[in-house]
Tab-separated table of C-alpha atoms in Angstrom:
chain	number	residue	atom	x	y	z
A	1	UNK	CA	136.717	24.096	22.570
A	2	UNK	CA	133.211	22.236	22.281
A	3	UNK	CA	131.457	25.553	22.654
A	4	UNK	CA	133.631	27.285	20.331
A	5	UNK	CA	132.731	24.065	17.479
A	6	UNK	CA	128.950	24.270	18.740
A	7	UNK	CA	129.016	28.423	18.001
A	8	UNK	CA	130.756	28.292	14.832
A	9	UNK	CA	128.302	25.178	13.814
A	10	UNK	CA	125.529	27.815	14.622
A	11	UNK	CA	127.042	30.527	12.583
A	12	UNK	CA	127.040	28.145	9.476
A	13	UNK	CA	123.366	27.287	9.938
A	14	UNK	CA	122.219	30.119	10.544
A	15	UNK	CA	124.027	31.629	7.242
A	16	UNK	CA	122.543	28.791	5.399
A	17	UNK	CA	119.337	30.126	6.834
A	18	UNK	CA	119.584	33.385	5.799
A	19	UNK	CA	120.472	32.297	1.685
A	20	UNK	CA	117.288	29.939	1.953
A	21	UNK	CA	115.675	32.955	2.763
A	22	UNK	CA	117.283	35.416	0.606
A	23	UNK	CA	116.708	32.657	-1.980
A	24	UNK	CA	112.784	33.001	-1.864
A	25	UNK	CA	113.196	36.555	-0.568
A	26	UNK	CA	115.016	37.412	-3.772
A	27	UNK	CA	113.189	34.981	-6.164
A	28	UNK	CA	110.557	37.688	-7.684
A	29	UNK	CA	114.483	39.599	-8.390
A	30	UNK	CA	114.913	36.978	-11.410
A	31	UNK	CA	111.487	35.708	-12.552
A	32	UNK	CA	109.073	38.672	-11.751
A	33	UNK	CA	108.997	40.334	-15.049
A	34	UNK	CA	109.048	37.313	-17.135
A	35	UNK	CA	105.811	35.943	-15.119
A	36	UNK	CA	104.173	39.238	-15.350
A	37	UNK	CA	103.836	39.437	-18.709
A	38	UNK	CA	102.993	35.555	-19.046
A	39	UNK	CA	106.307	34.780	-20.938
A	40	UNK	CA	106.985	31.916	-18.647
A	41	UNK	CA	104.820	29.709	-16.809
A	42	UNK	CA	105.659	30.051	-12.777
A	43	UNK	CA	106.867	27.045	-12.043
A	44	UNK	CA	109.191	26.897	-14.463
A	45	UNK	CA	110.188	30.076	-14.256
A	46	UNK	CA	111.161	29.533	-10.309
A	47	UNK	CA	112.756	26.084	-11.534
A	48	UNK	CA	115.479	27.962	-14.204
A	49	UNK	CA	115.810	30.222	-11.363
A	50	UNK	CA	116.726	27.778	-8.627
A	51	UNK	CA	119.462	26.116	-11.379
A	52	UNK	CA	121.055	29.100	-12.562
A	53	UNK	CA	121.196	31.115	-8.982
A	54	UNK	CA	123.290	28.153	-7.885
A	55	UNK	CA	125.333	27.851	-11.088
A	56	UNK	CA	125.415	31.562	-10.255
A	57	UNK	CA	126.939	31.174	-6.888
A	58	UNK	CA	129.714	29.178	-7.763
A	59	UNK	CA	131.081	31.717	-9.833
A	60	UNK	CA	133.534	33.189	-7.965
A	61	UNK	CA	134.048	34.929	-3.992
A	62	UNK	CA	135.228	38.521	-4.664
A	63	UNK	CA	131.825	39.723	-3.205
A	64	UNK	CA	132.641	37.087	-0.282
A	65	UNK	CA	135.881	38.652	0.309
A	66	UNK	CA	134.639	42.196	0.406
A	67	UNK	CA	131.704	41.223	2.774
A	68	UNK	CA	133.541	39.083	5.220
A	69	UNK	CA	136.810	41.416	5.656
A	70	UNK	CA	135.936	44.895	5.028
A	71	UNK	CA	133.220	45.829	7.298
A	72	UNK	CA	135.163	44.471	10.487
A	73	UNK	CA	138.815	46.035	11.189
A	74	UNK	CA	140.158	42.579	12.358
A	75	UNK	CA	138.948	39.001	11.988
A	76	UNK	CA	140.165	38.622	15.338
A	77	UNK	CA	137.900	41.346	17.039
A	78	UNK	CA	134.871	39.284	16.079
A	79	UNK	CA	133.290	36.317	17.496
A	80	UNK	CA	131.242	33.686	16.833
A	81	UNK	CA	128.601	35.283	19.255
A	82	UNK	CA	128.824	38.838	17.094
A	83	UNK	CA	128.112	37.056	13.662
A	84	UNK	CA	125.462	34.769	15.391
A	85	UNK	CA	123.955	37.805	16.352
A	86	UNK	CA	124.038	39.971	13.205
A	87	UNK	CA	122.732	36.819	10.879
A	88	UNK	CA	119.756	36.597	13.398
A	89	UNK	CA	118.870	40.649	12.980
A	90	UNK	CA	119.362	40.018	9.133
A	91	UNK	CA	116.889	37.245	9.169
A	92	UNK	CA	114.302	38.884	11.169
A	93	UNK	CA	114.229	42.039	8.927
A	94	UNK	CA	114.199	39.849	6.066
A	95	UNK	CA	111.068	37.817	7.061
A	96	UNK	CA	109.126	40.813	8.292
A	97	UNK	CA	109.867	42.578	4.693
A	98	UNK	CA	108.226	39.171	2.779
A	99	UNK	CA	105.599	39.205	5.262
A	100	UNK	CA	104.437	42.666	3.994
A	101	UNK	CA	105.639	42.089	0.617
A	102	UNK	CA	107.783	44.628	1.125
A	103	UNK	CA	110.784	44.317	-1.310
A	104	UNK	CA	113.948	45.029	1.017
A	105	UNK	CA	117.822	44.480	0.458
A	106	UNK	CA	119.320	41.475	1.880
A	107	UNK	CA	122.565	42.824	1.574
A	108	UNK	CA	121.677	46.157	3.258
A	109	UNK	CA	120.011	43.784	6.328
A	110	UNK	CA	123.274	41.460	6.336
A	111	UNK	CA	125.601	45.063	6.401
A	112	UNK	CA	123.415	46.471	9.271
A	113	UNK	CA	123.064	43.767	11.296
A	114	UNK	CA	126.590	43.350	11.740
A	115	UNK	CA	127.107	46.801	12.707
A	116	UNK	CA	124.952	46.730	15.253
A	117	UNK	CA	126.382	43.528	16.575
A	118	UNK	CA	129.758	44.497	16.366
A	119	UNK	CA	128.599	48.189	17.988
A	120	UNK	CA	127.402	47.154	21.058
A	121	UNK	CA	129.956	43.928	21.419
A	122	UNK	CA	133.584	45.490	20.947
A	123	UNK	CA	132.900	49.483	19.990
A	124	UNK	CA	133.352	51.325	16.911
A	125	UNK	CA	136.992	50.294	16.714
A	126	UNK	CA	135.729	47.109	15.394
A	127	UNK	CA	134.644	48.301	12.335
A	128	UNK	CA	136.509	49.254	9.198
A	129	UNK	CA	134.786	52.431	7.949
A	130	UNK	CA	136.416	52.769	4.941
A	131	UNK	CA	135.324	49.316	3.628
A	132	UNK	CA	131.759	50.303	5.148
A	133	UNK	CA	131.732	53.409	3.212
A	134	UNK	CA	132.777	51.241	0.029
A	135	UNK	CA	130.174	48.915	0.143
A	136	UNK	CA	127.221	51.704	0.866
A	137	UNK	CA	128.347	53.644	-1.840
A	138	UNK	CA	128.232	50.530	-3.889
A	139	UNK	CA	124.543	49.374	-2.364
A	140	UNK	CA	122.911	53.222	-2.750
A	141	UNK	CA	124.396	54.029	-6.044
A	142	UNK	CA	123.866	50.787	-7.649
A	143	UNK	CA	119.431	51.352	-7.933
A	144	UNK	CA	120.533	55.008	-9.137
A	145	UNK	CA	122.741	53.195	-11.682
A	146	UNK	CA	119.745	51.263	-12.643
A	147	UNK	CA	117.178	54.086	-13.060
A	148	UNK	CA	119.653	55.678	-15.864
A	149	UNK	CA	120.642	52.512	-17.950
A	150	UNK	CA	116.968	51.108	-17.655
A	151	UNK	CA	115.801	54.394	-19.330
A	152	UNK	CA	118.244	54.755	-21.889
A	153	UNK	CA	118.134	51.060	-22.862
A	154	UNK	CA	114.502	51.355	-23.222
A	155	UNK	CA	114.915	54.649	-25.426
A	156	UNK	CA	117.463	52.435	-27.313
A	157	UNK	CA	114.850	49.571	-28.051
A	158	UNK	CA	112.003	51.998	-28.774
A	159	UNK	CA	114.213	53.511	-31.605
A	160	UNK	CA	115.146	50.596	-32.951
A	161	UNK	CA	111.813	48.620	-32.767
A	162	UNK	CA	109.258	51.481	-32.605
A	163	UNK	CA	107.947	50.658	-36.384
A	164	UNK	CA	106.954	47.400	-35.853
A	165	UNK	CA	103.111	46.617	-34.643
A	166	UNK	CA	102.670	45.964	-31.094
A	167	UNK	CA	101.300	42.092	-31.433
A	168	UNK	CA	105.126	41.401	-33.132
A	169	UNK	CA	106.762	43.271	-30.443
A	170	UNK	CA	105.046	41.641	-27.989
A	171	UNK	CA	105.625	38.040	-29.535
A	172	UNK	CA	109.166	38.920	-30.441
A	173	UNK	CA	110.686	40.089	-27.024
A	174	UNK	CA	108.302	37.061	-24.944
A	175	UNK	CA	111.211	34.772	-26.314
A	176	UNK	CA	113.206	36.708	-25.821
A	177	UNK	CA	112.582	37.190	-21.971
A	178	UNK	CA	113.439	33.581	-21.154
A	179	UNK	CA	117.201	34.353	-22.116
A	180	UNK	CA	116.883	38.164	-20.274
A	181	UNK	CA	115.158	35.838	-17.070
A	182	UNK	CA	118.244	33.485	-17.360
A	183	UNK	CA	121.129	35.977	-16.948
A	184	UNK	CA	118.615	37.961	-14.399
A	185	UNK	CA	119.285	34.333	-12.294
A	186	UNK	CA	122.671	33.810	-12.726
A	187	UNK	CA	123.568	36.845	-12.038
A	188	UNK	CA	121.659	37.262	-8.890
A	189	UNK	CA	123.259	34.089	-7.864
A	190	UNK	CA	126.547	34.990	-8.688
A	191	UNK	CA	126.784	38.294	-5.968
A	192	UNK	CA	123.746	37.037	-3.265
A	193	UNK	CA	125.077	34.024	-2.028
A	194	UNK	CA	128.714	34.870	-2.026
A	195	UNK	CA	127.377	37.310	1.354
A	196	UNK	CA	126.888	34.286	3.261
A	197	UNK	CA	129.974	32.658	1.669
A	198	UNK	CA	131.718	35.933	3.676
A	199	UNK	CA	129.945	35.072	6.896
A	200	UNK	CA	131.038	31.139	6.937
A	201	UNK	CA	134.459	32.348	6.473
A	202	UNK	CA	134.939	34.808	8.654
A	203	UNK	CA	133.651	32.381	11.662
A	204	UNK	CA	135.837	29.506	10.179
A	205	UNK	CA	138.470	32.509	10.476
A	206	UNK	CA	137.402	33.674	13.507
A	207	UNK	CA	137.325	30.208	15.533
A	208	UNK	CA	140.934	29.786	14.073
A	209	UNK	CA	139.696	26.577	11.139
A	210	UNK	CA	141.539	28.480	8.093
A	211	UNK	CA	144.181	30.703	8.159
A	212	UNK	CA	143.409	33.138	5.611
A	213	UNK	CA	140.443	34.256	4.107
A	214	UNK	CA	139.810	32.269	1.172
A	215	UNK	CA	136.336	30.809	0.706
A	216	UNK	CA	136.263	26.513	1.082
A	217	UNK	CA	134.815	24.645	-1.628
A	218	UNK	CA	132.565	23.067	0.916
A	219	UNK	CA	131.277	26.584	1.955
A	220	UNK	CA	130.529	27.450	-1.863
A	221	UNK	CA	128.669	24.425	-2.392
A	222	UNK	CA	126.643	24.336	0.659
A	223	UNK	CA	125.630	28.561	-0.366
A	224	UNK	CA	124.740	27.690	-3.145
A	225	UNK	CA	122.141	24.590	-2.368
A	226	UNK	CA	120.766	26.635	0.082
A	227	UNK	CA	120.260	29.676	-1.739
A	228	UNK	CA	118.783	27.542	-5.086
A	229	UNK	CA	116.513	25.560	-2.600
A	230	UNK	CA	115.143	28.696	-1.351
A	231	UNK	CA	114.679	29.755	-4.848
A	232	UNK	CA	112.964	26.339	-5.633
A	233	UNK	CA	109.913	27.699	-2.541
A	234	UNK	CA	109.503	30.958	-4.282
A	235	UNK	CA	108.600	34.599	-3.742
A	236	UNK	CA	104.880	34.980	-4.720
A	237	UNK	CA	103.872	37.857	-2.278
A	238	UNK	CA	106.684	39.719	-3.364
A	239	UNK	CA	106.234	38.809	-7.159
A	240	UNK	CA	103.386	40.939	-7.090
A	241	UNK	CA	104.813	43.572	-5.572
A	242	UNK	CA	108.032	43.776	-8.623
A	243	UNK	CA	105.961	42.463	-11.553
A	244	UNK	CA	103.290	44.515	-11.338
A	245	UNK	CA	102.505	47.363	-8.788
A	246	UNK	CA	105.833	49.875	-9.659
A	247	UNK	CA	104.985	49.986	-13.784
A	248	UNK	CA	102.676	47.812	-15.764
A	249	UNK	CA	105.312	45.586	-17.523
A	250	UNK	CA	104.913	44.666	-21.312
A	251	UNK	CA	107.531	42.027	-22.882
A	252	UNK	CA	109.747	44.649	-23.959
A	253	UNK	CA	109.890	46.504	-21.307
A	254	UNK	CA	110.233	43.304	-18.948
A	255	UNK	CA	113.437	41.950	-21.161
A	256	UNK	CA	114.802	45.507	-20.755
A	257	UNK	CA	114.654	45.271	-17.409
A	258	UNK	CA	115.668	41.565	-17.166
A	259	UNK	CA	118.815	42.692	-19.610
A	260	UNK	CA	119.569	45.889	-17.610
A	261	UNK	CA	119.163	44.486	-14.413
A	262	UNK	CA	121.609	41.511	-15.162
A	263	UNK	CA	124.318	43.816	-16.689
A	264	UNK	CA	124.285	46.110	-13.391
A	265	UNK	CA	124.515	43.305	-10.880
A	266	UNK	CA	127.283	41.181	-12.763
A	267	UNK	CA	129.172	44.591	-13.382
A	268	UNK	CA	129.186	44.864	-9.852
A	269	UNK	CA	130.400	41.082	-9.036
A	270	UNK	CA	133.264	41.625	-10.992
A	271	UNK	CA	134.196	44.076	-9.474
A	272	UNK	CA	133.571	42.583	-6.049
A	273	UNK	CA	131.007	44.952	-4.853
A	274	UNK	CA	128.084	43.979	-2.977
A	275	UNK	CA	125.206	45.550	-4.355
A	276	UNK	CA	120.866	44.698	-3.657
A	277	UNK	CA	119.612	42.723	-6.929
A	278	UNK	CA	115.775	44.031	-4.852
A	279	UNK	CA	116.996	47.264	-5.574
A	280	UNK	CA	118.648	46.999	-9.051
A	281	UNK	CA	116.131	45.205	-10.656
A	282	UNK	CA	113.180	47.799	-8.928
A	283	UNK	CA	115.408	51.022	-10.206
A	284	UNK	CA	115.610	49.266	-13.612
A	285	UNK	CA	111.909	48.970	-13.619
A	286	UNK	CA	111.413	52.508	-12.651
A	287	UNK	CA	113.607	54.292	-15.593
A	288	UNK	CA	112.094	51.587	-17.887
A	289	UNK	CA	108.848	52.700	-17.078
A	290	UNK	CA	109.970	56.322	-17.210
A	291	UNK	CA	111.528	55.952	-20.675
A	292	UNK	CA	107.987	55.243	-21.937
A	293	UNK	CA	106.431	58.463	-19.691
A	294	UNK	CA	107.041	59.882	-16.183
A	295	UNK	CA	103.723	59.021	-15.135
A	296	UNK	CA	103.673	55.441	-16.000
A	297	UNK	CA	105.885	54.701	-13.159
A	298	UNK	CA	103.738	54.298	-9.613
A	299	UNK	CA	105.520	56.330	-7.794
A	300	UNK	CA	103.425	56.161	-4.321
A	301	UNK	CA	104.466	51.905	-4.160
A	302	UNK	CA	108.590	53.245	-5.379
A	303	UNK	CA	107.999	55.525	-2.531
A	304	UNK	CA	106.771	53.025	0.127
A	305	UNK	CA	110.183	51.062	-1.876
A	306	UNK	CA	112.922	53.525	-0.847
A	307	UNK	CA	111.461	54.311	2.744
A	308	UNK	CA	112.133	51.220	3.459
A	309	UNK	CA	115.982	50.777	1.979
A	310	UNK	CA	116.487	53.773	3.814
A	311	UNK	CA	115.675	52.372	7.245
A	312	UNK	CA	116.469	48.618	6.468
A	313	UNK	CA	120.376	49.452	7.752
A	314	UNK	CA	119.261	51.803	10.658
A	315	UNK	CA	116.565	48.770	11.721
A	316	UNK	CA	119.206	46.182	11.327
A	317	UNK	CA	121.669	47.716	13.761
A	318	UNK	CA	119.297	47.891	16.236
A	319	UNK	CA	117.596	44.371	15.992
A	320	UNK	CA	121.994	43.071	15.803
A	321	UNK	CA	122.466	45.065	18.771
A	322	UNK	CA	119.638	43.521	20.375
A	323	UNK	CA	119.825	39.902	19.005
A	324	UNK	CA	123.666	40.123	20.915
A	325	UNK	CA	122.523	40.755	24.063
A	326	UNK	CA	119.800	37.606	23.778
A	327	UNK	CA	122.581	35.463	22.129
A	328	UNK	CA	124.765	36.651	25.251
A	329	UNK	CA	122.342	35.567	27.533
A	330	UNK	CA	122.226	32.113	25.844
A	331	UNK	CA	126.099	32.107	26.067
A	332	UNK	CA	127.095	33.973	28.672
């Protein structure tokens, strides 16, 4: 009984390690357009951000739901040592991706790293495909989504503001960016954290603390902190990376995104889908840069981008797979 408290103890840490991380992973998600183009000073920017991701995260736990039950066939199939081990593969991806300022999916690190932990511990049988299948149709369509909206909405905004003189533009849509950056937040808040929401369920479910799976308050509150204080340490290497090296950003082109981005990811919450707000808001920038031309867009760095969402699941199954054999060595 006292290792089964001191495992599902570890499981909640180590999920409130991986939102503080997410958090600054994910902060360049929210405020990277609106500090590229100088509409926002940093530190403020990163300060709205911390506020509204965690005013974000208490929305609501459909995305929680879908994470924590539908990747695994049976709460009961999965120990504490499995999610111990899938958090720690998530974490390690998601560090080595900041280190290189690479911007990566969270989600699609969390998602792998349980497969591969849940592989190599109890067999295929432990996983529900169909809810798998669900949630990568949901993670690869949702940048695809992102390229076509972003485009047309900046087609829509050219239309309508395409007579006035650049300075105005420029002044106008500035402003404007702080309310775009704002609903960028809260809206990354709202489906990031509720992943690690899943997590601390499941083990509460798991170690036989809850009976069904229905997210505590306790566990949406302490998300949330962790993810905003994260946010509050911010993103900087990959801030470059979004604000500036995919498509040189102007104000209305950065609210577009901001706006598009926002729309996508909240769509998706709703609908309690887990989708990457890394990979959103990048495919937003992409067709917002392609609505003004093709070539605008650097498509070498978006290249370097989807190379690595392609192998972040792949990577993540292996480093869970490995991570459970170290954790069973600590716990035999």
């Amino acid at each position: 009984m006292l290792e089964l408290q001191y495992l599902i103890f570890t499981v909640i840490v180590l999920a409130l390690i991986f939102d503080f991380i997410n958090g600054f992973h994910d902060t360049a998600n929210a405020i990277a357009t609106s500090v590229s183009t100088r509409a926002i000073h940093p530190s403020h920017a990163i300060i709205m951000a911390a506020v509204l991701n965690f005013a974000g995260a208490m929305y609501s736990t459909g995305v929680a739901k879908t994470i924590g039950a539908d990747i695994v066939s049976s709460a009961q199939m999965v120990d504490e040592k499995i999610i111990i081990a899938a958090i720690t593969g998530a974490i390690i991806w998601n560090i080595a991706t900041w280190w290189f300022a690479v911007p990566s999916s969270s989600s699609h690190a969390l998602v792998g790293g349980i497969i591969g932990a849940v592989l190599v511990s109890v067999g295929s049988s432990g996983l529900n495909f169909v809810g798998i299948g669900k949630i990568v149709v949901s993670l690869i369509a949702s940048p695809v989504v992102a390229i076509g909206t972003g485009c047309l909405v900046m087609l829509l905004l050219f239309r309508i503001f395409g007579e006035m003189s650049p300075s105005v533009i420029n002044d106008k849509f500035r402003k404007m960016q702080l309310v775009s950056a704002a609903t960028m937040a809260f809206s990354h808040g709202s489906n990031d954290a509720q992943k690690s929401m899943g997590i601390m369920t499941l083990a509460l479910l798991s170690g036989g603390y809850i009976d069904v799976f229905e997210v505590p308050f306790y566990v949406k509150i302490l998300a949330a902190t962790a993810m905003a204080c994260g946010t509050a340490i911010g993103g900087w290497r990959i801030i470059k990376t979004i604000g500036g090296k995919i498509f040189k950003l102007e104000p209305i082109s950065g609210f577009a995104a901001d706006l598009n981005s926002s729309i996508v990811i909240f769509s998706a919450t709703l609908l309690h889908l887990p989708v990457s707000t890394t990979h959103v808001v990048s495919g937003s920038i992409m067709g917002v840069g392609t609505a003004k031309r093709v070539n605008a867009v650097r498509w070498g760095v978006a290249q370097q981008m989807v190379l690595a969402w392609v192998l972040t699941i792949p990577c993540t199954a292996v480093m869970g797979a490995l991570a459970y054999h170290g954790v069973m060595m600590i716990f035999p």
